[in-house]
């Protein structure tokens, strides 16, 4: 545990409560802490975020989001903003500033997490053509080879594709750090430590997701880790790419459906290819988890079904 500007910091993975912490894990916690301190307290980052928020708001009349608000008010568009403006008009509980903040939160939390997840999935499927074939067979069995647009019912039948998405998020949790401040003292039963109330805890899904007690051969890509049988055997916090508890990701279901639709629409028409191997991926920790070597994928039209 460390003190930083009067804030107590503790690093542990979610399952520290149930699993022993190794020396390597502690070193990783320490390295991560440096990033997190830079991330959370660095004035430069704060300035960058304010600049982004101001660009979106655009003084003095919020030109970008403001024009959207006008469109929603005119009923030319429907969705989140319309719902919020309607509740504003009904009870005046939601101000324009509240709406701006909600839009910025949703855009910031939902955009890069989802696009990066789709990118990692495609790269992994390009690296593992046999798994890509299995995904394509599933898409073909659900949608056939017509042009029928995918619906929500179709997405619920894409069982293997969902396993692929979860396995990709296990290896590459695109939101790599979760912070919590303890409201009460917490005792960690695996180590006889008590974390005092007020401690800021940094939870790192990567550490949990690479624990060999949860995932045999944790560094390999194996969508079967997420078949029903294996999921049932694991602790529910063995997979925390969307965090857990009451403040977990509110966009989880939407994000999963979004990635499923995107991958289905792409893979039903194209196959993806790459020369890269899993070990070539070099990660860079930030607010999201980037791959510094990029996503070098080529695509080819599918001539006919593989069934
Ligand atoms: C694959 C895609 C996504 C991943 C991996 C992801 C991951 C996460 C994680 C780990 C958290 C928890 C942060 C914490 O506990 O402090 C979170 C929170 C959140 N996510 Fe997502 N997310 C994804 C997609 C989305 C989408 C599409 C939206 C919105 C449309 C969204 C909106 C939010 C919001 C608003 C929060 C804050 C919830 C709160 O503080 O109560 N996320 N997300």
Coordinates of N, CA, C and O and ligand atoms in Angstrom, one line a residue, residues 105-107 109-111 113-114 117 169 173-180 205 240-244 246-252 254-256 258-259, ligand 1:
X105 N -20.2 11.2 -21.3 CA -19.8 10.0 -20.5 C -20.0 8.8 -21.5 O -19.2 7.9 -21.6
X106 N -21.2 8.8 -22.1 CA -21.5 7.6 -22.9 C -20.5 7.5 -24.1 O -20.0 6.4 -24.4
X107 N -20.2 8.7 -24.7 CA -19.3 8.6 -25.9 C -17.9 8.2 -25.4 O -17.3 7.3 -26.0
X109 N -17.1 6.5 -22.7 CA -17.0 5.1 -22.1 C -17.4 4.1 -23.2 O -16.9 2.9 -23.1
X110 N -18.1 4.4 -24.2 CA -18.6 3.4 -25.1 C -17.9 3.3 -26.5 O -18.1 2.3 -27.2
X111 N -17.2 4.3 -26.8 CA -16.7 4.3 -28.2 C -15.4 3.5 -28.4 O -15.4 2.5 -29.1
X113 N -13.7 1.6 -26.2 CA -13.8 0.2 -25.6 C -14.4 -0.8 -26.7 O -13.8 -1.8 -26.9
X114 N -15.5 -0.3 -27.3 CA -16.1 -1.2 -28.3 C -15.4 -1.4 -29.6 O -15.2 -2.5 -30.1
X117 N -12.4 -3.6 -29.0 CA -12.8 -5.0 -28.8 C -13.0 -5.6 -30.2 O -12.5 -6.7 -30.4
X169 N -11.8 -10.4 -25.0 CA -11.8 -9.5 -23.9 C -11.1 -10.0 -22.7 O -10.6 -9.2 -21.8
X173 N -8.5 -7.0 -22.2 CA -9.6 -6.2 -21.6 C -9.5 -4.7 -22.0 O -8.6 -4.1 -21.4
X174 N -10.3 -4.2 -22.8 CA -10.0 -2.9 -23.4 C -10.2 -1.8 -22.5 O -9.7 -0.7 -22.7
X175 N -10.9 -2.0 -21.3 CA -10.9 -1.0 -20.2 C -10.0 -1.7 -19.1 O -10.5 -2.4 -18.3
X176 N -8.7 -1.4 -19.1 CA -7.8 -2.3 -18.3 C -7.7 -1.9 -16.8 O -7.0 -2.7 -16.1
X177 N -8.3 -0.9 -16.4 CA -8.1 -0.5 -14.9 C -9.5 -0.1 -14.3 O -10.2 0.7 -15.0
X178 N -9.7 -0.5 -13.2 CA -11.0 -0.2 -12.5 C -10.5 0.4 -11.1 O -9.7 -0.2 -10.4
X179 N -11.0 1.5 -10.7 CA -10.7 2.1 -9.4 C -11.9 2.2 -8.5 O -13.0 2.5 -8.9
X180 N -11.6 1.9 -7.3 CA -12.7 2.0 -6.2 C -12.1 2.6 -5.0 O -11.0 2.3 -4.6
X205 N -8.1 -6.2 -14.5 CA -8.6 -7.4 -15.1 C -7.6 -8.3 -15.7 O -7.7 -9.5 -15.6
X240 N -13.7 -10.1 -15.6 CA -14.1 -8.8 -15.1 C -13.8 -7.7 -16.2 O -13.5 -6.5 -15.8
X241 N -13.9 -8.0 -17.4 CA -13.7 -7.0 -18.5 C -14.7 -5.9 -18.4 O -14.4 -4.8 -18.9
X242 N -15.9 -6.2 -17.9 CA -16.9 -5.1 -17.7 C -17.0 -4.7 -16.2 O -18.0 -4.2 -15.8
X243 N -16.0 -5.0 -15.4 CA -16.0 -4.8 -14.0 C -17.1 -5.7 -13.4 O -17.5 -6.7 -14.0
X244 N -17.5 -5.4 -12.1 CA -18.5 -6.2 -11.5 C -19.2 -5.3 -10.4 O -18.8 -4.2 -10.1
X246 N -22.4 -3.2 -8.5 CA -23.4 -2.2 -8.9 C -22.9 -1.1 -9.8 O -23.7 -0.5 -10.6
X247 N -21.6 -0.8 -9.8 CA -21.0 0.2 -10.7 C -20.3 -0.4 -11.9 O -19.4 0.2 -12.5
X248 N -20.7 -1.6 -12.3 CA -20.1 -2.2 -13.5 C -20.6 -1.5 -14.7 O -21.4 -0.6 -14.7
X249 N -20.1 -1.9 -15.9 CA -20.4 -1.3 -17.2 C -21.9 -1.3 -17.5 O -22.5 -2.3 -17.6
X250 N -22.5 -0.1 -17.6 CA -23.9 -0.1 -17.9 C -24.2 -0.4 -19.4 O -25.3 -0.6 -19.8
X251 N -23.1 -0.3 -20.2 CA -23.2 -0.5 -21.7 C -22.9 -1.9 -22.1 O -22.7 -2.2 -23.3
X252 N -22.7 -2.9 -21.1 CA -22.2 -4.2 -21.5 C -23.0 -4.9 -22.5 O -22.5 -5.3 -23.6
X254 N -25.3 -3.7 -24.6 CA -25.3 -3.0 -25.9 C -23.9 -3.2 -26.6 O -23.9 -3.5 -27.8
X255 N -22.8 -3.1 -25.8 CA -21.5 -3.2 -26.4 C -21.3 -4.6 -27.0 O -20.8 -4.8 -28.1
X256 N -21.8 -5.7 -26.3 CA -21.7 -7.0 -26.8 C -22.5 -7.2 -28.1 O -22.1 -7.8 -29.1
X258 N -23.4 -4.8 -30.1 CA -22.8 -4.0 -31.2 C -21.6 -4.8 -31.8 O -21.6 -4.9 -33.1
X259 N -20.8 -5.3 -31.0 CA -19.6 -6.1 -31.6 C -20.1 -7.3 -32.3 O -19.6 -7.6 -33.4
Ligands
LIG1 C1 -16.7 -4.0 -25.1 C2 -17.1 -2.8 -24.7 C3 -16.9 -2.2 -23.3 C4 -16.1 -2.5 -22.3 C5 -15.0 -3.6 -22.3 C6 -16.5 -1.7 -21.1 C7 -15.9 -1.8 -19.9 C8 -16.2 -1.0 -18.8 C9 -15.7 -1.2 -17.5 C10 -14.6 -2.1 -17.1 C11 -16.4 -0.3 -16.7 C12 -16.2 -0.1 -15.2 C13 -15.4 1.0 -14.8 C14 -15.4 1.0 -13.3 O1 -15.8 0.0 -12.6 O2 -14.9 1.9 -12.7 C15 -17.3 0.4 -17.5 C16 -18.2 1.4 -17.0 C17 -19.0 2.1 -17.8 N1 -19.3 1.9 -19.2 FE1 -18.5 0.4 -20.3 N2 -17.5 -0.9 -21.5 C18 -17.8 -1.2 -22.8 C19 -18.8 -0.6 -23.5 C20 -19.7 0.4 -23.1 C21 -20.7 1.0 -23.9 C22 -21.0 0.6 -25.3 C23 -21.2 2.0 -23.1 C24 -22.4 3.0 -23.5 C25 -23.1 2.9 -24.5 C26 -20.5 2.0 -21.9 C27 -20.8 2.9 -20.8 C28 -20.3 2.8 -19.6 C29 -20.6 3.7 -18.5 C30 -21.5 4.9 -18.5 C31 -19.8 3.3 -17.4 C32 -19.8 3.9 -16.0 C33 -20.8 3.2 -15.1 C34 -20.8 3.7 -13.7 O3 -19.8 4.4 -13.3 O4 -21.7 3.5 -13.0 N3 -19.6 1.0 -21.9 N4 -17.2 -0.1 -18.8

